[in-house]
CSV table of C-alpha atoms and ligand atoms in Angstrom, one decimal:
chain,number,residue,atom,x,y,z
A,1163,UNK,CA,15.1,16.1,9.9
A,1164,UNK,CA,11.9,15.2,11.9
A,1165,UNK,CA,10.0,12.8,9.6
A,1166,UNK,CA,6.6,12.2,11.0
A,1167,UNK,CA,4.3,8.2,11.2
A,1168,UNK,CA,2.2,9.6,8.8
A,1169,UNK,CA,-1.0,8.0,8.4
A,1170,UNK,CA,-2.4,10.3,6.0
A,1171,UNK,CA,-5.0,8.6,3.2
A,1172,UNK,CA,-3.5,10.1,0.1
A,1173,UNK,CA,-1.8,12.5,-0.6
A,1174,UNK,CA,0.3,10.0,1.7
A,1175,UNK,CA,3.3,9.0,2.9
A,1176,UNK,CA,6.6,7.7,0.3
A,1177,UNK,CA,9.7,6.2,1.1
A,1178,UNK,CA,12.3,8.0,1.8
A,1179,UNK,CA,14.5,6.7,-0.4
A,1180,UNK,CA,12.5,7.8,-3.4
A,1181,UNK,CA,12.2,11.2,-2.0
A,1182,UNK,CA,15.5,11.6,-1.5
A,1183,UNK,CA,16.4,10.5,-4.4
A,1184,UNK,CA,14.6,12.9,-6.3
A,1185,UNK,CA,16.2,15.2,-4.1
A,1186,UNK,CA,19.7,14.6,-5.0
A,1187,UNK,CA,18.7,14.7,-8.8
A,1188,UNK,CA,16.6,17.3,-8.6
A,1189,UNK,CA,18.2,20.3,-9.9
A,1190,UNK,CA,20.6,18.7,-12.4
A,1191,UNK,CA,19.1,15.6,-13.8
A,1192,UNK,CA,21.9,13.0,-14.6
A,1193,UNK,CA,24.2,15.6,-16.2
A,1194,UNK,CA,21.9,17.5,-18.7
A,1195,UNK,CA,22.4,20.9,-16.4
A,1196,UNK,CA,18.3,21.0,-15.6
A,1197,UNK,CA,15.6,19.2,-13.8
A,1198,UNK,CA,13.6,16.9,-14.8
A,1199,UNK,CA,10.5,18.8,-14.6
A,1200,UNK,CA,12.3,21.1,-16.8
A,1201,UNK,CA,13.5,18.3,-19.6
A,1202,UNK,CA,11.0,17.9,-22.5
A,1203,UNK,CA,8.7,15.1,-22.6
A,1204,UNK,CA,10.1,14.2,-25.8
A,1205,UNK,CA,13.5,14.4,-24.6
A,1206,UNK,CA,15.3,10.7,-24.2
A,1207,UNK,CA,15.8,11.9,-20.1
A,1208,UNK,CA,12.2,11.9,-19.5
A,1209,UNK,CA,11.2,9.3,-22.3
A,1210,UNK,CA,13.8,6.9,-20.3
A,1211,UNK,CA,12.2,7.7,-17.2
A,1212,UNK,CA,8.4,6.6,-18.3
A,1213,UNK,CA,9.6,3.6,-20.7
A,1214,UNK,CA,11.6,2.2,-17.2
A,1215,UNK,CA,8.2,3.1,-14.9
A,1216,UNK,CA,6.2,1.2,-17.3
A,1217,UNK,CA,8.4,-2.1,-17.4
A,1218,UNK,CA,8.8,-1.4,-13.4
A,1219,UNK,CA,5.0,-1.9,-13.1
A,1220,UNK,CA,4.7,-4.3,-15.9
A,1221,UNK,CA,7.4,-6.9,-13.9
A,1222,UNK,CA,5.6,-5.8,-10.4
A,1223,UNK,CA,2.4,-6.3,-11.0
A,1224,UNK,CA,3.1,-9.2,-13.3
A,1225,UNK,CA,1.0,-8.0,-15.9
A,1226,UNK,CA,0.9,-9.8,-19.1
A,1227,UNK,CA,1.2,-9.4,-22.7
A,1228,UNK,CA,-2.4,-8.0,-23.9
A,1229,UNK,CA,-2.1,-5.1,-21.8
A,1230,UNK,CA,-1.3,-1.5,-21.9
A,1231,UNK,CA,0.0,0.5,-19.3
A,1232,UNK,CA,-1.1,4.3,-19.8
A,1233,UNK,CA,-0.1,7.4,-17.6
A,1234,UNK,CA,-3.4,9.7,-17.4
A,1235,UNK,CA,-4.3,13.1,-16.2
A,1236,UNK,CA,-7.5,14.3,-14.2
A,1237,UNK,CA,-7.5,11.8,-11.0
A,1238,UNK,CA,-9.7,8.3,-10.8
A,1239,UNK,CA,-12.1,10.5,-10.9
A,1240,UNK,CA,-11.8,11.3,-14.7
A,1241,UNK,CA,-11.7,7.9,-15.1
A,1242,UNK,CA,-15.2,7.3,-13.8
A,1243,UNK,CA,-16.8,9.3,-16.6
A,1244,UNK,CA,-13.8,8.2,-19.6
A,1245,UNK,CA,-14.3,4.4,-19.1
A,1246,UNK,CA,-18.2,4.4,-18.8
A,1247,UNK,CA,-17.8,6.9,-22.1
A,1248,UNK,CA,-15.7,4.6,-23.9
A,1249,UNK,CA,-16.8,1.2,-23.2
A,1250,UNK,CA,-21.0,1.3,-22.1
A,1251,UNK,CA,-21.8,0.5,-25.8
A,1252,UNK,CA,-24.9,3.1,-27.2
A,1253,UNK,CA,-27.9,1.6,-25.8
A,1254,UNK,CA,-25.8,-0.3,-23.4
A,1255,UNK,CA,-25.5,-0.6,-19.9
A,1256,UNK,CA,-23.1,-1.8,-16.9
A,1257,UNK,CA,-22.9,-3.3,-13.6
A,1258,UNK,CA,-22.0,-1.3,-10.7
A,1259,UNK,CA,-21.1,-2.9,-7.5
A,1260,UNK,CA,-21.5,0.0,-4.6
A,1261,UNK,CA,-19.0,-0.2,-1.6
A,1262,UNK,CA,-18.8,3.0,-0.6
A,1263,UNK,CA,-18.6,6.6,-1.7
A,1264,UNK,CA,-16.2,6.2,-4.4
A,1265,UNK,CA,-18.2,3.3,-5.9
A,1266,UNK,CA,-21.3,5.9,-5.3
A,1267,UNK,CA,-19.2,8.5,-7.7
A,1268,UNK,CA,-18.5,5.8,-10.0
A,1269,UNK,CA,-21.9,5.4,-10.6
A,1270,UNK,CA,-23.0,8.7,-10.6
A,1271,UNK,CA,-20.6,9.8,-13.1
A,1272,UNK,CA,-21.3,7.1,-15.5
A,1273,UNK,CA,-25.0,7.1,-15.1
A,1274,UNK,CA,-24.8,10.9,-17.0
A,1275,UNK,CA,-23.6,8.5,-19.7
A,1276,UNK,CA,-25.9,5.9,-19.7
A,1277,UNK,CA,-27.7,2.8,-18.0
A,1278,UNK,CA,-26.3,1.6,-14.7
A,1279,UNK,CA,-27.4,-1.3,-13.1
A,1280,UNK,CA,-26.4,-1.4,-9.5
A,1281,UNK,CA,-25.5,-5.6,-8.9
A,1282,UNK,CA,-24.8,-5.2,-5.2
A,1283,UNK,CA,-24.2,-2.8,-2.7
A,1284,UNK,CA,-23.9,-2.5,0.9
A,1285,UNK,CA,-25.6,0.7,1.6
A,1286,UNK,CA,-27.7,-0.6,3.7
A,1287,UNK,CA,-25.1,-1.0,6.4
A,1288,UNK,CA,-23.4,2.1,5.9
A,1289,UNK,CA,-21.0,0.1,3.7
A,1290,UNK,CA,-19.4,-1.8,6.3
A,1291,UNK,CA,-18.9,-5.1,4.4
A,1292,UNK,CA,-18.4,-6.1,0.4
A,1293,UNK,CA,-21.2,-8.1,-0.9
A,1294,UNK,CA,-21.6,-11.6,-1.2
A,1295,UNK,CA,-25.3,-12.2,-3.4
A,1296,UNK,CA,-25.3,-10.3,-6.8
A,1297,UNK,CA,-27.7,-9.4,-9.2
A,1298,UNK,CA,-26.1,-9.0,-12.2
A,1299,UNK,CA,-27.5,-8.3,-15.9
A,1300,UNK,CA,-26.5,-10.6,-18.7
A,1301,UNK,CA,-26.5,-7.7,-20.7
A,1302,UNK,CA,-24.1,-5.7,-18.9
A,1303,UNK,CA,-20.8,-4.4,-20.8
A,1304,UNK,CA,-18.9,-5.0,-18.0
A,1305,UNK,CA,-18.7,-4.9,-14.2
A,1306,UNK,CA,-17.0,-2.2,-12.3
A,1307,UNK,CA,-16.1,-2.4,-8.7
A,1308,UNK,CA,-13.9,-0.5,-5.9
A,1309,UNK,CA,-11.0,-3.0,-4.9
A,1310,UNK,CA,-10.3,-0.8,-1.5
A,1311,UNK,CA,-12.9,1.6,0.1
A,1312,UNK,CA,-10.7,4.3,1.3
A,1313,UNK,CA,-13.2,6.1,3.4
A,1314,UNK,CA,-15.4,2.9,4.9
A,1315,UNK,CA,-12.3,0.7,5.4
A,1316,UNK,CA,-13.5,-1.9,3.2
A,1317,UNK,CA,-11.6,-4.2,1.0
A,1318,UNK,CA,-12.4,-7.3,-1.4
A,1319,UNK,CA,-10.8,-10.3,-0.6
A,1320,UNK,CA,-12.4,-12.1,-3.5
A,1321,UNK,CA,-13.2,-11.0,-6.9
A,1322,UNK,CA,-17.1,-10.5,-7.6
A,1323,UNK,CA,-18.3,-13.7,-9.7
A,1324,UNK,CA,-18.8,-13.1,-12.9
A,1325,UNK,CA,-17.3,-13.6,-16.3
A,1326,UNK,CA,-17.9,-10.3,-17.7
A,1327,UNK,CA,-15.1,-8.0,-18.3
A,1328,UNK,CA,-14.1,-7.0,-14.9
A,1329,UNK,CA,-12.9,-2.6,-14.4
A,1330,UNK,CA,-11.6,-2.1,-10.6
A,1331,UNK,CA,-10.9,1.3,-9.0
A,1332,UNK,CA,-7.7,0.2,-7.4
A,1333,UNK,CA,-6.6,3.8,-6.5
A,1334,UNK,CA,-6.1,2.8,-2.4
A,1335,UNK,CA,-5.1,-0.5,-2.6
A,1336,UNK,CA,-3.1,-1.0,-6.0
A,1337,UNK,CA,0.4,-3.2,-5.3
A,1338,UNK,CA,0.2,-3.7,-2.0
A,1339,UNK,CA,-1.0,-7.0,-2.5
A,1340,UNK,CA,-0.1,-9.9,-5.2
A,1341,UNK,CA,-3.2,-9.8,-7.7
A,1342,UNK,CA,-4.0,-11.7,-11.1
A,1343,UNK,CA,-3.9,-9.1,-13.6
A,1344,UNK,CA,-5.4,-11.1,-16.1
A,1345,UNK,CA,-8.9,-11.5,-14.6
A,1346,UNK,CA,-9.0,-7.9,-14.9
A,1347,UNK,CA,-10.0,-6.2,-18.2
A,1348,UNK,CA,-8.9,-2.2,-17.0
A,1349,UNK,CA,-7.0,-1.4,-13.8
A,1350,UNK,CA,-6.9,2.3,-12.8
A,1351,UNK,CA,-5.6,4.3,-9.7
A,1352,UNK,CA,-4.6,7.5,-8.9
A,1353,UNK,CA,-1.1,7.3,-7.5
A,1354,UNK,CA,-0.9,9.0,-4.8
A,1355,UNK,CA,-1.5,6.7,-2.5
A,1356,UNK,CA,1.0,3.5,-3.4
A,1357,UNK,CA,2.6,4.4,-6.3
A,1358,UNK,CA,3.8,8.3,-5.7
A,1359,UNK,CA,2.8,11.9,-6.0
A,1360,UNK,CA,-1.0,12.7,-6.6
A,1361,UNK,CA,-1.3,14.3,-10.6
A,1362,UNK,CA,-1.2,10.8,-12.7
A,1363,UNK,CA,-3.2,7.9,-12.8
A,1364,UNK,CA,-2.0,4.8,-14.0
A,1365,UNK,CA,-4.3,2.8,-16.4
A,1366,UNK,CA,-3.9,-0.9,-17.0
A,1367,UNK,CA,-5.9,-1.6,-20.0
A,1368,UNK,CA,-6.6,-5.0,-21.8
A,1369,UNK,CA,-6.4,-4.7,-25.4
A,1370,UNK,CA,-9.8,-7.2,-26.0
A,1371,UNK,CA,-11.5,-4.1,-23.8
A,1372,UNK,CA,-9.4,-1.5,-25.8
A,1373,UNK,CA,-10.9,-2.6,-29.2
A,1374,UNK,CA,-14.6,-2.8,-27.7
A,1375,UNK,CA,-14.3,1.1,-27.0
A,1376,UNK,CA,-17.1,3.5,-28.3
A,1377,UNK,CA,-15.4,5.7,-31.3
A,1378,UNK,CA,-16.9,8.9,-31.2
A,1379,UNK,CA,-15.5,11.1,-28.2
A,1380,UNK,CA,-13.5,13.9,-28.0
A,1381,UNK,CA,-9.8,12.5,-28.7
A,1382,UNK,CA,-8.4,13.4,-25.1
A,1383,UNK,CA,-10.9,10.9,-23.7
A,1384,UNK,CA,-10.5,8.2,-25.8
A,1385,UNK,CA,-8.3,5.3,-24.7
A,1386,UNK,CA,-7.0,4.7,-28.3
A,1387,UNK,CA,-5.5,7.7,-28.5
A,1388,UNK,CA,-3.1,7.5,-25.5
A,1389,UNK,CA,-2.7,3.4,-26.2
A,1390,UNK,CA,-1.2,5.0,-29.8
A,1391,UNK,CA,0.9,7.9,-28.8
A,1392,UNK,CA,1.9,5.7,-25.7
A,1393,UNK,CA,0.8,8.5,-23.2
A,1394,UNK,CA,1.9,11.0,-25.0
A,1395,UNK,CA,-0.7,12.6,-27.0
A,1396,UNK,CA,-0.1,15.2,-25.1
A,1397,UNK,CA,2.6,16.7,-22.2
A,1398,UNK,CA,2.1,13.7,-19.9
A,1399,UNK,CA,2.4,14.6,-15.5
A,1400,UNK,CA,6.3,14.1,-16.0
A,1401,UNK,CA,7.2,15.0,-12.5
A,1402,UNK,CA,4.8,12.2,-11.4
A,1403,UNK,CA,5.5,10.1,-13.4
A,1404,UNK,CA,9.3,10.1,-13.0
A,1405,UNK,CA,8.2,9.8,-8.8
A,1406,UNK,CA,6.4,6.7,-9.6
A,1407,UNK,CA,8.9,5.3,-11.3
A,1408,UNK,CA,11.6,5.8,-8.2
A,1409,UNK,CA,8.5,4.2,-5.7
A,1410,UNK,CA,8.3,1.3,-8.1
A,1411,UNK,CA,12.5,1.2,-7.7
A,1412,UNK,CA,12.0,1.5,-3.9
A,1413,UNK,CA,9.1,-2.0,-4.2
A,1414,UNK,CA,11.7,-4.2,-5.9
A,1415,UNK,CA,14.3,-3.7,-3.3
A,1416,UNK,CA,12.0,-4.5,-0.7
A,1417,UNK,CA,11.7,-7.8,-2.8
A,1418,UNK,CA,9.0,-7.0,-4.9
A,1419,UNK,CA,4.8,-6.8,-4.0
A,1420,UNK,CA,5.4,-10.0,-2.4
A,1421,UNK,CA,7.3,-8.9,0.2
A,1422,UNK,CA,5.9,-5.3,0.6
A,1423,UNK,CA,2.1,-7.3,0.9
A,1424,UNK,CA,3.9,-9.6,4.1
A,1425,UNK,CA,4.7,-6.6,5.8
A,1426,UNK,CA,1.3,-4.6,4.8
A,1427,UNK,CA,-0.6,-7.6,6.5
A,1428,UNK,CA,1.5,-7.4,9.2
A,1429,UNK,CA,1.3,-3.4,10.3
A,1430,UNK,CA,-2.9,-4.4,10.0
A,1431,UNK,CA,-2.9,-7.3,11.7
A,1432,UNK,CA,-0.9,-5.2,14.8
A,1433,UNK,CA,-3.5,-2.2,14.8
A,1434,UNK,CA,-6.8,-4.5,14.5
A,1435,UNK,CA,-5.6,-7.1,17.4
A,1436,UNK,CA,-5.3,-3.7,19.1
A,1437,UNK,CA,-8.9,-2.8,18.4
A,1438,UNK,CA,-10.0,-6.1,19.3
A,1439,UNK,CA,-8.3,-6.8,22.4
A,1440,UNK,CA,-9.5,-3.3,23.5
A,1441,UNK,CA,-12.8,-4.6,25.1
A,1442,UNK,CA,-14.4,-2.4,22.6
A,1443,UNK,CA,-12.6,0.5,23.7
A,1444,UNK,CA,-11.5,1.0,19.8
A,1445,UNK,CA,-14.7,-0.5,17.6
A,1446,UNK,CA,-13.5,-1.0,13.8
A,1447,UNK,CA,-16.2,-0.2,12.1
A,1448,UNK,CA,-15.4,-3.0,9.1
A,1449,UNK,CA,-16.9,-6.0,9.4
A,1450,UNK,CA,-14.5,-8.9,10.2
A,1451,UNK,CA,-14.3,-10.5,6.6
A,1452,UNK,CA,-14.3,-6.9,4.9
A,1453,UNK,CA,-11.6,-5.5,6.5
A,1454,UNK,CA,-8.9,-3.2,4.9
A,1455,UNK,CA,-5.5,-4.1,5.5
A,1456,UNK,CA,-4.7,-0.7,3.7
A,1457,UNK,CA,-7.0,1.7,5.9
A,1458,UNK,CA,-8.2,0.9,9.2
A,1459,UNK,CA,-10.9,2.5,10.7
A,1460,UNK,CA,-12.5,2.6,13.9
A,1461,UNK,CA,-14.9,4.6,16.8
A,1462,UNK,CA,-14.3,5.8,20.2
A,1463,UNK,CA,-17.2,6.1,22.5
A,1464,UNK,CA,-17.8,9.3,21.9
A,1465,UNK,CA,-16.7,12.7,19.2
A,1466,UNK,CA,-14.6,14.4,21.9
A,1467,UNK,CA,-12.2,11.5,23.1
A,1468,UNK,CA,-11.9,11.0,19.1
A,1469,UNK,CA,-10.8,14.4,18.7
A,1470,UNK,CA,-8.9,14.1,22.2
A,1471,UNK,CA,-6.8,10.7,20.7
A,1472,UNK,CA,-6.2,12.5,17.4
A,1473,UNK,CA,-4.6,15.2,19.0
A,1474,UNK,CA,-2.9,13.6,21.7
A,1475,UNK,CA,-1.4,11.3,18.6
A,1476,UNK,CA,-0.2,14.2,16.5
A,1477,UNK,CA,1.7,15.6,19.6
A,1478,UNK,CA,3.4,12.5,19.4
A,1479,UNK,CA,4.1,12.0,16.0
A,1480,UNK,CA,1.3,10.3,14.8
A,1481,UNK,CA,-0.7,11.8,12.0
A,1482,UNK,CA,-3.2,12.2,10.1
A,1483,UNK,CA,-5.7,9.5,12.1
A,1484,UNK,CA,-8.7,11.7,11.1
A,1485,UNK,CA,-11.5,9.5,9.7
A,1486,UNK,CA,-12.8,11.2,6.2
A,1487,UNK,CA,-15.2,14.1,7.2
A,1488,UNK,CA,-18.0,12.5,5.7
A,1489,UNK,CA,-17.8,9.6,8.5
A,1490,UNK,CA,-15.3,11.3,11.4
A,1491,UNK,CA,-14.2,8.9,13.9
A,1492,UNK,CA,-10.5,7.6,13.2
A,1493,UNK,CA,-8.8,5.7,10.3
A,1494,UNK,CA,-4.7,4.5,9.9
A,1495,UNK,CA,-4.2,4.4,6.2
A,1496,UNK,CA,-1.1,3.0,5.8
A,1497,UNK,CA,0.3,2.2,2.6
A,1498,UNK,CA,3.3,0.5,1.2
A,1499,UNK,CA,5.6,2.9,2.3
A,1500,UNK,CA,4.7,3.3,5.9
A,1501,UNK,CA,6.9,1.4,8.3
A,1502,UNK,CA,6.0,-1.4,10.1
A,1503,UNK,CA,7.6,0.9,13.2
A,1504,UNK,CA,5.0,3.2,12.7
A,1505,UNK,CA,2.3,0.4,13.3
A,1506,UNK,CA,4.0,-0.6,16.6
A,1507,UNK,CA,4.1,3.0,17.7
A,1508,UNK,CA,0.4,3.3,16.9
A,1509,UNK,CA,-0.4,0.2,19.0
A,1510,UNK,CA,1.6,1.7,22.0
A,1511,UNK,CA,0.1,5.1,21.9
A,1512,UNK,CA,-3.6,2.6,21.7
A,1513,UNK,CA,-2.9,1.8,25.0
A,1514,UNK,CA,-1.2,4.2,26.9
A,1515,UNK,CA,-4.2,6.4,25.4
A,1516,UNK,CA,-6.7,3.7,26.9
A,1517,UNK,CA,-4.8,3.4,30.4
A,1518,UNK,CA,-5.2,6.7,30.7
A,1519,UNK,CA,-8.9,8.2,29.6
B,2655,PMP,N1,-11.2,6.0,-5.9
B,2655,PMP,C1,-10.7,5.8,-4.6
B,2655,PMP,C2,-10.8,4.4,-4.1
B,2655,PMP,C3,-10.2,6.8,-3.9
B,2655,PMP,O1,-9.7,6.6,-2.6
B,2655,PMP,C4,-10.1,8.1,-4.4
B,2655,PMP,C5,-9.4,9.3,-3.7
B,2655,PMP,N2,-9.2,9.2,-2.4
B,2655,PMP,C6,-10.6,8.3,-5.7
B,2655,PMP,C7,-11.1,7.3,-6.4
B,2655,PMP,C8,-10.5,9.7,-6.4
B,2655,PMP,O2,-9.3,9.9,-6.8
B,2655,PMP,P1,-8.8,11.3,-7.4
B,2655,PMP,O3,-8.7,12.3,-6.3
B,2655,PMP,O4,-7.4,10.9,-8.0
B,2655,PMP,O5,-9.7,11.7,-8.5
């Protein structure tokens, strides 16, 4: 088996262990004589399997009573239209904080709704940095930002100011880091970046939020009706979820978010000394204080040596350093589950690739 370092954004990289695990247990799941994407949802297999992801996530992200912790279809992207449906009272508006193009969606999505007011953004620098001055409205239902800016290589590093009820896209950056669940009021991210296999996204709703939520939507896209059926209103992703569950396993032996967030800070801390001892060879493209420690990204002094490195890397085993088409250049994203190896082989290949172009 030739497993590749691969940097991908997401769809991205998963331990092994989980993989293989899923492997082994594949075709006969513990004993019942099918898989489990074959078991019923209803079945105690799979029911096991979600009730043991939830309290996985519950204990890893230390999230409190209060809470609910829901398994939803559609992408983060679904939940850019649900939450602004559900919880933008009529009339009403929300703060927006823009970071980047998945803030820019955010708002977009939830302005079809209704009145958004944007209370920071860093546009004008091509979203290379996270606010710092805010202009929020005291009538605002809540504020919504983007923890980790997948694309820019942006990250928050402190939570916006504000006592409002705070709603965080967290798709690219969710447990890899200790957080305080309970100065958030909803949580969401798609998976498949930290937590698994793209096809779920896992919702961490507050219940004082819950109760707020507009009543008259079509039942899928209310939150009530998952928080009652406990995600399963209807056939939840099973596979996913069951996936999640095994990379949630695979956090708590590496000692829990604590320890995975040591060695995430550590892969970062390799690849941006890199940039910056480069003599601006590599350029991040993050401002200093803004940096992601999930997905670094940086320039090259021109298109074709970026296109030269990228290649050059992927005939070495280095993948997926592609910077998002909508900004090219290159970008590591590497998640919990990439090794810290896989940094140090990055930093190598920095500058051999330098020494020799
Ligand atoms: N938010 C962020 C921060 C993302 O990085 C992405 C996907 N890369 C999305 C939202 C959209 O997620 P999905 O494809 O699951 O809808």
């Amino acid at each position: 088996m030739n497993r590749v370092y691969n940097f991908n954004p997401g769809p991205a990289t998963l331990p092994l262990s989980a993989l293989e695990k899923a492997r082994n247990e594949f075709l006969d799941y513990l004993g019942t004589g099918m898989s489990i994407i074959e078991s019923s949802h209803r079945g105690p297999e799979f029911d096991q399997a979600a009730k043991d992801c939830q309290a996985l996530l519950k204990e890893l992200l230390g999230i409190p009573e209060g809470y609910h912790v829901l398994f939803l279809g559609g992408g983060a992207s679904t939940q850019f239209a649900m939450l602004a449906m559900n919880f933008i009272p009529k009339g009403g508006s929300a703060d927006y904080i823009n970071t980047g193009t998945w803030s820019t969606k955010a708002i977009k999505e939830a302005e079809i709704i209704a009145k958004c007011n944007v209370a920071a953004s860093s546009e004008d620098k091509n979203f290379c940095y996270i606010p710092d001055k805010f202009n929020f409205d005291t009538k605002a239902a809540f504020v919504h930002f983007t923890s980790n800016n997948t694309i820019k290589g942006t990250e928050w590093h402190n939570l916006p100011p504000t006592d409002k009820p705070l709603i965080c896209d967290m798709s690219s950056d969710i447990m890899s880091q200790q957080i305080d669940v309970s100065k958030y009021s909803m949580i969401y991210a798609g998976a498949q970046k930290n937590l698994g296999p793209s096809g779920v996204t896992v919702v961490i709703l507050k219940d004082e939020l819950a109760q707020t939520a507009n009543d008259d939507l079509p039942t899928m896209f209310k939150y009530a009706t998952h928080i009652k059926k406990d995600s399963m209103f209807n056939t939840p992703p099973t596979f996913p979820i069951y996936m999640v569950k095994l990379v949630a396993e695979w956090v708590k032996e590496q000692g829990g978010v604590a320890a995975v967030e040591k060695v995430n800070r550590k892969k970062a801390q390799l690849v941006y000394d890199a940039m910056d001892n480069s003599d601006g060879y590599y350029r991040g493209t993050a401002d200093l204080n803004s940096r992601s420690i999930m997905n670094l990204t940086m320039r090259m002094k021109d298109e074709g040596l970026e296109k030269q490195f990228i290649a050059e890397a992927k005939a070495v085993g280095l993948h997926g350093l592609k910077g998002h088409r909508s900004v090219g250049g290159i970008r590591a994203s590497m998640y919990n589950a990439f090794p810290l190896e896989g940094a140090e082989k990055l930093v190598d290949f920095m500058k051999k690739f330098k020494a020799n172009n």
